[in-house]
Coordinates of C-alpha atoms in Angstrom, one line a residue:
M1 CA -0.1 0.1 0.0
Q2 CA 2.9 2.4 1.2
V3 CA 4.6 1.3 -2.4
E4 CA 1.9 3.2 -4.3
W5 CA 1.9 6.2 -2.4
E6 CA 5.8 6.3 -2.8
R7 CA 5.5 5.7 -6.2
C8 CA 3.1 8.7 -6.4
L9 CA 5.4 10.9 -4.6
N10 CA 8.0 10.2 -7.6
Y11 CA 5.2 11.4 -9.7
L12 CA 4.6 14.8 -7.9
H13 CA 8.2 15.3 -7.1
G14 CA 8.6 16.1 -11.1
M15 CA 5.8 18.2 -11.1
L16 CA 6.2 20.5 -7.8
S17 CA 9.2 22.8 -7.1
D18 CA 11.7 21.3 -4.6
T19 CA 10.7 23.5 -1.7
V20 CA 7.1 22.4 -2.2
F21 CA 7.7 18.7 -2.3
K22 CA 10.2 18.7 0.9
T23 CA 7.7 20.7 3.0
Y24 CA 4.3 19.8 2.2
F25 CA 5.1 16.0 0.8
A26 CA 8.0 14.4 1.5
Q27 CA 7.0 12.9 4.9
T28 CA 3.5 12.1 4.1
K29 CA 2.3 8.4 4.5
L30 CA -0.2 6.7 3.3
V31 CA -2.3 5.1 6.4
S32 CA -5.5 4.0 4.7
Q33 CA -6.8 2.6 1.5
T34 CA -10.2 1.3 0.6
P35 CA -12.2 1.5 -2.5
G36 CA -12.9 5.0 -3.2
H37 CA -11.3 6.6 -0.4
A38 CA -7.4 7.2 0.4
V39 CA -5.9 9.0 3.9
I40 CA -2.6 10.6 3.7
A41 CA -0.8 11.0 7.1
V42 CA 0.4 14.6 7.4
P43 CA 3.3 15.4 9.9
P44 CA 2.7 17.7 12.6
G45 CA 3.1 21.2 12.3
L46 CA 1.1 21.1 8.6
D47 CA -1.7 22.9 7.2
V48 CA -4.3 20.3 5.8
K49 CA -5.8 23.1 3.8
V50 CA -2.6 23.7 1.9
Y51 CA -3.2 20.4 0.1
A52 CA -6.4 21.8 -1.5
A53 CA -4.5 23.8 -3.7
Y54 CA -2.9 20.9 -5.1
K55 CA -5.6 18.6 -5.1
D56 CA -6.0 17.9 -9.1
L57 CA -2.6 17.4 -9.5
I58 CA -2.7 15.1 -6.7
R59 CA -5.8 13.4 -8.5
L60 CA -4.1 12.8 -11.5
A61 CA -0.9 11.7 -9.9
W62 CA -2.5 8.9 -7.9
K63 CA -5.0 8.1 -10.9
D64 CA -2.0 7.2 -12.9
V65 CA -0.2 5.2 -10.1
S66 CA -2.7 3.4 -8.8
H67 CA -5.7 3.3 -11.3
D68 CA -7.8 4.5 -9.0
E69 CA -10.4 7.2 -9.0
A70 CA -10.9 7.5 -5.5
P71 CA -9.9 11.2 -3.7
V72 CA -7.2 11.6 -1.8
E73 CA -7.7 13.1 1.6
F74 CA -5.1 14.7 3.9
E75 CA -5.5 14.1 7.6
F76 CA -3.8 14.7 11.1
Q77 CA -3.0 11.6 12.7
P78 CA -2.3 10.2 16.4
Q79 CA 1.3 10.4 17.0
D80 CA 1.6 6.6 17.2
V81 CA -0.2 6.2 13.8
Y82 CA 1.9 9.0 11.8
Q83 CA 6.0 7.7 12.7
P84 CA 8.4 9.0 10.3
Q85 CA 10.4 6.7 9.3
V86 CA 13.9 6.4 10.6
S87 CA 16.4 6.0 7.7
S88 CA 18.5 2.7 8.0
S89 CA 22.3 3.3 6.3
D90 CA 20.7 2.3 2.7
N91 CA 17.9 4.7 2.9
S92 CA 20.1 7.3 4.1
F93 CA 22.7 6.7 1.2
R94 CA 19.5 6.5 -1.3
E95 CA 18.9 9.7 -0.3
F96 CA 22.4 10.7 -0.7
I97 CA 22.7 9.8 -3.8
K98 CA 18.8 10.6 -5.2
P99 CA 18.4 11.0 -9.0
S100 CA 17.2 14.4 -9.9
V101 CA 14.6 13.0 -12.3
P102 CA 12.2 10.2 -11.1
L103 CA 10.1 7.9 -12.8
S104 CA 7.3 9.7 -14.9
G105 CA 3.9 8.0 -14.3
S106 CA 3.1 9.3 -17.8
F107 CA 5.7 6.8 -19.7
R108 CA 4.1 3.6 -20.2
F109 CA 4.0 0.8 -22.8
E110 CA 0.3 1.4 -24.0
N111 CA 1.0 4.9 -24.8
F112 CA 4.2 4.1 -27.0
V113 CA 3.5 4.0 -30.7
P114 CA 6.7 2.2 -31.9
G115 CA 5.8 1.5 -36.0
D116 CA 7.9 -0.4 -37.9
K117 CA 11.2 2.0 -37.0
A118 CA 11.1 1.4 -33.2
Q119 CA 9.1 -2.0 -33.4
L120 CA 12.5 -4.1 -32.6
A121 CA 13.0 -1.7 -29.8
F122 CA 9.4 -1.5 -28.0
N123 CA 10.0 -5.2 -28.4
A124 CA 12.9 -5.9 -26.7
A125 CA 12.1 -3.3 -24.0
L126 CA 8.6 -5.1 -23.5
A127 CA 10.2 -8.6 -22.8
V128 CA 12.9 -7.3 -20.4
A129 CA 10.1 -5.7 -18.1
R130 CA 8.2 -8.9 -18.4
N131 CA 11.4 -10.9 -17.6
P132 CA 13.4 -8.8 -15.5
D133 CA 15.2 -11.6 -13.7
G134 CA 16.4 -13.4 -17.3
T135 CA 19.6 -12.5 -18.6
Q136 CA 18.6 -12.8 -22.7
Y137 CA 19.1 -9.0 -23.3
N138 CA 21.4 -8.2 -20.7
P139 CA 22.3 -5.2 -21.1
L140 CA 19.9 -4.0 -23.5
F141 CA 21.4 -1.2 -25.3
I142 CA 18.7 1.4 -26.9
Y143 CA 20.0 4.3 -29.5
G144 CA 18.7 6.9 -31.3
S145 CA 18.5 10.5 -32.1
S146 CA 17.0 12.7 -29.8
G147 CA 13.0 13.1 -29.1
L148 CA 12.5 9.6 -30.6
G149 CA 11.3 7.8 -27.4
K150 CA 14.3 6.2 -25.7
T151 CA 13.2 7.7 -22.4
H152 CA 9.8 6.8 -22.7
L153 CA 10.9 3.2 -23.2
L154 CA 13.6 3.2 -20.5
Q155 CA 11.2 4.5 -18.4
S156 CA 8.1 2.2 -19.4
I157 CA 10.4 -1.0 -18.2
G158 CA 11.0 0.8 -14.7
N159 CA 6.9 1.3 -14.5
Y160 CA 6.2 -2.0 -15.6
I161 CA 8.3 -3.9 -13.4
L162 CA 7.2 -1.9 -10.4
E163 CA 3.5 -2.7 -11.2
E164 CA 4.3 -6.2 -11.4
D165 CA 6.3 -6.5 -8.4
P166 CA 6.9 -3.2 -6.3
T167 CA 9.6 -5.2 -4.0
K168 CA 11.8 -4.8 -7.0
R169 CA 14.4 -2.3 -6.4
V170 CA 14.3 -0.1 -9.6
I171 CA 16.6 2.5 -10.3
Y172 CA 16.5 4.8 -12.7
L173 CA 18.7 7.9 -13.4
T174 CA 20.6 9.6 -16.3
S175 CA 24.2 9.3 -17.2
E176 CA 24.8 13.0 -15.8
D177 CA 23.3 11.9 -12.2
F178 CA 25.4 9.2 -12.0
S179 CA 28.5 11.4 -12.9
Q180 CA 27.7 14.0 -10.3
Q181 CA 26.8 11.0 -7.7
Y182 CA 30.1 9.6 -8.4
M183 CA 31.7 13.0 -7.9
K184 CA 29.9 13.9 -4.7
C185 CA 30.8 10.5 -3.0
L186 CA 34.6 11.0 -4.2
Q187 CA 34.8 14.2 -2.5
E188 CA 32.7 12.7 0.6
K189 CA 35.0 10.1 0.7
R190 CA 31.8 7.8 0.2
I191 CA 32.9 5.7 -3.2
T192 CA 32.9 2.6 -0.9
E193 CA 29.1 2.9 0.0
M194 CA 28.1 4.1 -3.7
S195 CA 29.7 0.7 -5.0
D196 CA 28.0 -1.4 -1.9
F197 CA 24.7 0.3 -2.8
Y198 CA 24.3 -0.5 -6.3
R199 CA 26.0 -4.0 -5.9
N200 CA 23.5 -5.1 -3.0
E201 CA 20.9 -2.5 -3.1
V202 CA 19.6 -2.6 -6.9
D203 CA 17.4 -5.1 -9.1
I204 CA 17.0 -3.2 -12.3
L205 CA 19.4 -0.2 -13.4
L206 CA 18.3 2.1 -16.0
I207 CA 20.5 4.7 -17.4
D208 CA 19.8 7.4 -19.9
D209 CA 21.9 9.1 -22.3
I210 CA 25.4 7.6 -21.5
Q211 CA 27.1 9.7 -24.6
N212 CA 27.2 12.3 -21.7
W213 CA 30.1 10.0 -20.2
T214 CA 32.3 11.1 -23.5
G215 CA 35.8 11.8 -21.6
K216 CA 34.7 11.3 -18.1
Y217 CA 37.1 8.2 -17.8
E218 CA 36.7 8.2 -13.8
T219 CA 32.8 8.0 -14.1
Q220 CA 33.6 5.2 -17.1
N221 CA 35.6 3.4 -14.7
E222 CA 33.6 3.3 -11.7
F223 CA 30.5 2.3 -13.5
F224 CA 32.6 -0.2 -15.2
L225 CA 32.9 -2.1 -11.6
I226 CA 29.2 -1.5 -11.0
F227 CA 28.5 -2.9 -14.5
N228 CA 30.4 -6.4 -14.0
A229 CA 29.0 -6.8 -10.3
L230 CA 25.3 -6.3 -11.7
H231 CA 26.0 -8.5 -14.9
Q232 CA 27.4 -11.3 -12.9
A233 CA 24.8 -11.4 -10.5
G234 CA 22.0 -11.6 -13.3
K235 CA 20.8 -7.8 -12.4
Q236 CA 19.2 -6.5 -15.8
I237 CA 21.0 -3.2 -16.7
V238 CA 19.3 -1.3 -19.6
L239 CA 21.1 1.8 -21.4
T240 CA 20.6 4.4 -24.0
S241 CA 22.7 6.8 -25.8
D242 CA 22.2 8.8 -29.0
A243 CA 24.3 6.4 -31.0
P244 CA 25.9 2.9 -30.8
A245 CA 28.6 2.5 -28.0
A246 CA 31.1 2.1 -30.6
E247 CA 30.5 5.6 -32.3
V248 CA 30.4 7.4 -28.6
K249 CA 33.4 9.7 -28.7
N250 CA 36.2 8.7 -25.7
L251 CA 34.1 5.8 -24.3
S252 CA 36.5 3.4 -23.0
D253 CA 36.9 0.1 -24.9
R254 CA 35.9 -2.2 -22.5
L255 CA 32.6 -0.3 -22.0
V256 CA 32.1 -0.6 -25.7
S257 CA 32.7 -4.1 -25.3
R258 CA 30.7 -4.6 -22.2
F259 CA 27.7 -2.9 -23.6
S260 CA 27.6 -5.4 -26.7
W261 CA 27.2 -8.7 -24.7
G262 CA 23.6 -8.0 -24.7
L263 CA 21.0 -6.5 -27.5
T264 CA 21.6 -3.3 -29.1
V265 CA 18.7 -1.8 -30.9
D266 CA 18.0 1.5 -32.7
I267 CA 15.0 3.6 -32.8
Q268 CA 14.6 5.8 -36.5
P269 CA 12.5 8.9 -37.2
P270 CA 8.7 7.8 -37.6
D271 CA 7.6 7.5 -41.1
V272 CA 4.3 9.4 -42.1
E273 CA 2.3 7.0 -41.0
T274 CA 3.3 6.4 -37.9
R275 CA 3.8 10.1 -37.0
E276 CA -0.4 10.2 -37.7
A277 CA -1.1 7.7 -35.3
I278 CA 1.2 9.0 -32.8
L279 CA -0.6 12.0 -33.2
H280 CA -4.3 10.5 -33.3
K281 CA -2.8 9.0 -29.7
K282 CA -1.6 12.0 -28.1
A283 CA -5.1 13.9 -29.0
E284 CA -7.1 11.2 -27.7
E285 CA -5.2 11.4 -24.7
R286 CA -6.1 15.0 -24.0
H287 CA -9.6 14.4 -25.5
L288 CA -9.0 16.7 -28.3
E289 CA -11.0 16.4 -31.5
I290 CA -8.6 17.3 -34.7
S291 CA -9.8 16.5 -37.9
D292 CA -8.0 13.9 -40.2
E293 CA -7.0 16.7 -42.6
V294 CA -4.9 18.5 -40.0
I295 CA -3.5 15.3 -38.7
R296 CA -2.4 14.4 -41.9
Y297 CA -0.9 18.0 -42.4
L298 CA 1.0 17.8 -39.0
A299 CA 2.5 14.4 -39.9
E300 CA 3.6 15.5 -43.0
N301 CA 5.4 18.7 -41.9
I302 CA 6.8 17.6 -38.9
A303 CA 9.2 14.8 -39.9
S304 CA 11.8 15.3 -37.0
N305 CA 10.7 13.4 -33.6
V306 CA 8.1 12.5 -31.5
R307 CA 8.9 15.4 -28.9
C308 CA 8.3 17.7 -31.7
L309 CA 4.9 15.8 -32.5
E310 CA 3.8 16.5 -28.4
S311 CA 4.8 20.0 -28.6
A312 CA 2.7 20.1 -31.6
I313 CA -0.5 18.7 -29.9
I314 CA 0.1 21.0 -26.9
K315 CA 0.5 24.3 -29.2
L316 CA -2.5 23.5 -31.0
T317 CA -4.5 23.0 -27.7
L318 CA -3.2 26.5 -26.6
Q319 CA -3.7 28.5 -29.5
S320 CA -7.3 27.0 -29.9
S321 CA -7.9 28.2 -26.5
L322 CA -6.4 31.7 -26.8
M323 CA -8.3 32.5 -30.0
S324 CA -11.6 30.6 -28.9
H325 CA -11.6 28.9 -32.2
D326 CA -12.1 25.0 -33.1
I327 CA -8.2 23.5 -34.1
D328 CA -8.5 23.9 -37.9
M329 CA -6.1 23.9 -40.9
N330 CA -5.4 27.6 -40.0
I331 CA -4.1 26.9 -36.5
A332 CA -2.4 24.0 -37.5
Q333 CA -0.2 25.6 -40.2
K334 CA 0.6 28.5 -37.5
V335 CA 2.0 25.6 -35.2
V336 CA 3.8 24.2 -37.9
T337 CA 5.6 27.3 -39.0
E338 CA 6.6 27.8 -34.9
I339 CA 7.8 24.4 -34.6
A340 CA 8.5 22.3 -37.3
P341 CA 12.1 21.5 -37.9
T342 CA 11.6 20.8 -41.5
L343 CA 11.0 24.4 -42.1
R344 CA 14.3 26.0 -42.7
R345 CA 15.9 27.8 -39.7
R346 CA 17.5 31.0 -40.4
V347 CA 20.8 30.1 -38.9
S348 CA 24.0 31.9 -39.6
L349 CA 26.4 30.4 -41.9
D350 CA 29.2 30.8 -39.4
A351 CA 27.5 28.7 -36.4
V352 CA 27.2 25.9 -39.5
L353 CA 31.0 26.4 -40.4
H354 CA 32.0 26.3 -36.6
A355 CA 30.0 23.3 -35.5
V356 CA 31.5 21.2 -38.8
S357 CA 35.0 22.7 -37.6
Q358 CA 34.5 21.1 -34.2
H359 CA 33.6 17.7 -35.5
Y360 CA 36.0 17.5 -37.8
E361 CA 38.8 19.1 -36.5
V362 CA 39.3 21.2 -39.8
P363 CA 39.9 24.8 -39.2
E364 CA 37.3 27.1 -40.6
T365 CA 39.8 28.6 -42.9
K366 CA 40.8 25.5 -44.4
L367 CA 37.1 24.7 -45.1
I368 CA 36.4 28.3 -47.1
E369 CA 39.6 28.4 -49.0
P370 CA 39.9 27.9 -52.6
G371 CA 40.9 24.6 -54.0
R372 CA 39.9 20.9 -53.0
G373 CA 42.3 20.5 -50.3
T374 CA 42.8 17.1 -48.6
K375 CA 40.1 14.2 -48.2
E376 CA 39.1 15.2 -45.0
I377 CA 38.8 18.5 -45.9
S378 CA 36.8 17.9 -48.4
K379 CA 34.3 15.9 -46.6
A380 CA 34.0 18.4 -44.2
R381 CA 33.5 20.9 -46.6
Q382 CA 30.6 18.9 -48.2
V383 CA 28.6 18.2 -45.1
A384 CA 28.9 22.0 -44.3
M385 CA 27.5 23.2 -47.3
F386 CA 24.6 20.2 -46.8
L387 CA 23.8 21.7 -43.6
M388 CA 23.9 25.5 -45.1
R389 CA 21.3 24.7 -47.8
E390 CA 19.4 22.7 -45.0
L391 CA 19.2 24.9 -42.1
S392 CA 18.8 28.6 -44.0
P393 CA 17.0 29.8 -47.1
I394 CA 20.2 30.8 -48.7
S395 CA 20.6 30.2 -52.5
L396 CA 23.5 27.6 -53.8
Q397 CA 25.4 30.6 -55.7
S398 CA 25.4 32.1 -51.9
I399 CA 26.7 28.9 -50.9
G400 CA 29.2 28.5 -53.5
S401 CA 30.1 32.0 -52.9
R402 CA 30.8 31.3 -49.2
F403 CA 33.7 28.2 -50.1
G404 CA 36.2 30.5 -52.1
G405 CA 33.5 31.2 -55.3
K406 CA 32.6 27.8 -56.0
D407 CA 30.4 27.1 -58.8
H408 CA 26.6 26.3 -57.7
S409 CA 27.2 22.7 -59.6
T410 CA 29.6 22.2 -57.1
V411 CA 26.9 22.7 -54.1
V412 CA 24.6 20.5 -55.7
H413 CA 26.8 17.6 -56.0
A414 CA 27.9 18.1 -52.3
I415 CA 24.1 18.0 -51.6
K416 CA 23.9 14.7 -53.8
S417 CA 27.0 13.3 -52.2
V418 CA 25.8 13.5 -48.5
K419 CA 22.1 12.7 -48.8
K420 CA 23.5 9.3 -50.8
E421 CA 25.8 8.6 -48.1
M422 CA 23.0 9.1 -45.2
E423 CA 20.7 7.0 -47.0
T424 CA 23.5 3.9 -46.9
D425 CA 25.1 4.7 -43.8
P426 CA 23.1 4.9 -40.6
S427 CA 26.0 6.3 -38.4
F428 CA 26.5 9.3 -40.9
A429 CA 22.9 10.1 -40.8
R430 CA 23.0 10.2 -37.2
L431 CA 26.0 12.4 -37.5
I432 CA 24.1 14.9 -39.8
E433 CA 21.4 14.9 -37.2
S434 CA 23.4 15.6 -34.2
L435 CA 25.0 18.4 -35.9
K436 CA 21.9 20.1 -37.1
N437 CA 20.9 19.8 -33.4
T438 CA 24.1 21.5 -32.3
I439 CA 23.7 24.2 -34.6
H440 CA 22.2 27.3 -33.5
D441 CA 21.3 31.0 -34.4

C-alpha cells in the first residue's frame, strides 16, 4: 500500500518545486486505502488546508499510479499512527545519491506508438520488463537521435516492473546523475558506500544518455566495476544513447565491449503513417477533436521526432484556447511555422562552419579557402554545404561563394553526395542529425 504512495510521490516530485515537495509532501504517509477512499497522514505542524491547492495534480498522479479514481484526503493522525521512518544506512545513502529525475507515470508501454522504425526496440524493452530476472537481453542498449522515445521506453520498463512487483528495486537515472553521484561520493569519501549500494541494493538499473560520459574516464571506470558486479549477479541493466556504443567519442573500449554483450537496438525517426498514429494517440489522451486533414498535415510537415509531435499537440490546444476557435488548418499551419524542424531555420552560416569545424577538427579557414584540399577537408566542406542548405534559405550560388567562389553545380554535387551517404550509412545519418541539433542561431 505504502509503495503506491511512494510512487505517487515520485510523480509529484517531478511536477512540484523542491521547496513545496520537501515541505508538504516528502514526509507524508499513506495510512489507509479502501475502494473510493485514500487517507494520507500529514506530519505535525503542517496545515492540511494547503493540500486543497494541489488537489487536481494529486488526483492525476494518484490515478496514474494506482488506477484508482478515489479522492485522496490529507489528515492529521495520532502520533502513534504517523511515525516518520527512521532511515537505515541504506535509505540514508539512497537519499544521498537521489537522482534528479524520478520515474514519470506518464511513460508506459500502452501509450508508446512504435511503428516499423521502433518496433524492435519496443519489443525488446517489453521483453525485459516482462522478465526482469532473465539474462537474454543483458544489457539492453537502445540508441537513436534525441526525441524519438528512448527515455519513454526506458522509464516504461521501470514502471511496468514496479507495477508487477513493487518489491523490485528499480533505479532510473541519467548518466549526468551517475557522474554527479560519483563526484559527490568522491568528495565525501563515500565511494565504497556507492559501490556497495549498487551491488547490493539494485535489481534493475536504467541509465539514460550514456553519451554524456564522453571523456569522463573516472566515472566510466566506476560504472565498469558496478556493471560487472550487477551483470555477474544476473541483475538487469538497460542503457540508452544517441549513438551505438562504438560511435560514442572517448568511451572506453572495455565499456564498449561490455555493452555489446546483450542486445543493441536502434530507434529511427517515424514514417508519415506512424507520425499520424502518434498524433491521433496524443490527441485522444488529451480529449481533443482534430480532423484527419489536420493530422495528416502535421504528420507530413513535422518529420523530425516524437517530441516535436507532442509539442504540436500542446501548441494546438493552447492556440485553440487563446483564439476561442476549434482546431482547424489555419491554427495547424501557425503551429507548424513555429516548431517544425523540417522548415528551414535562419541560422548563421558561421554557426554551421563552427560546428562542422569542431567535429571534423578542420580549421574554418581551410573549409572556405579555394581549392579542393585533402580528403578530410573535402568531406567536411560537403557536410557544411549540405547543412547550410538544410538550415537556412540561402541560395546555392551564395553557398558556393562562401566556399571560395565555388560554382553552384559543386554545391549540388556536395548535397547529393551527403544525401546518398545518409541513405546507405545509418551512422553518418545520425552524425548529420546530431550536427543539426548542435547548430543554433
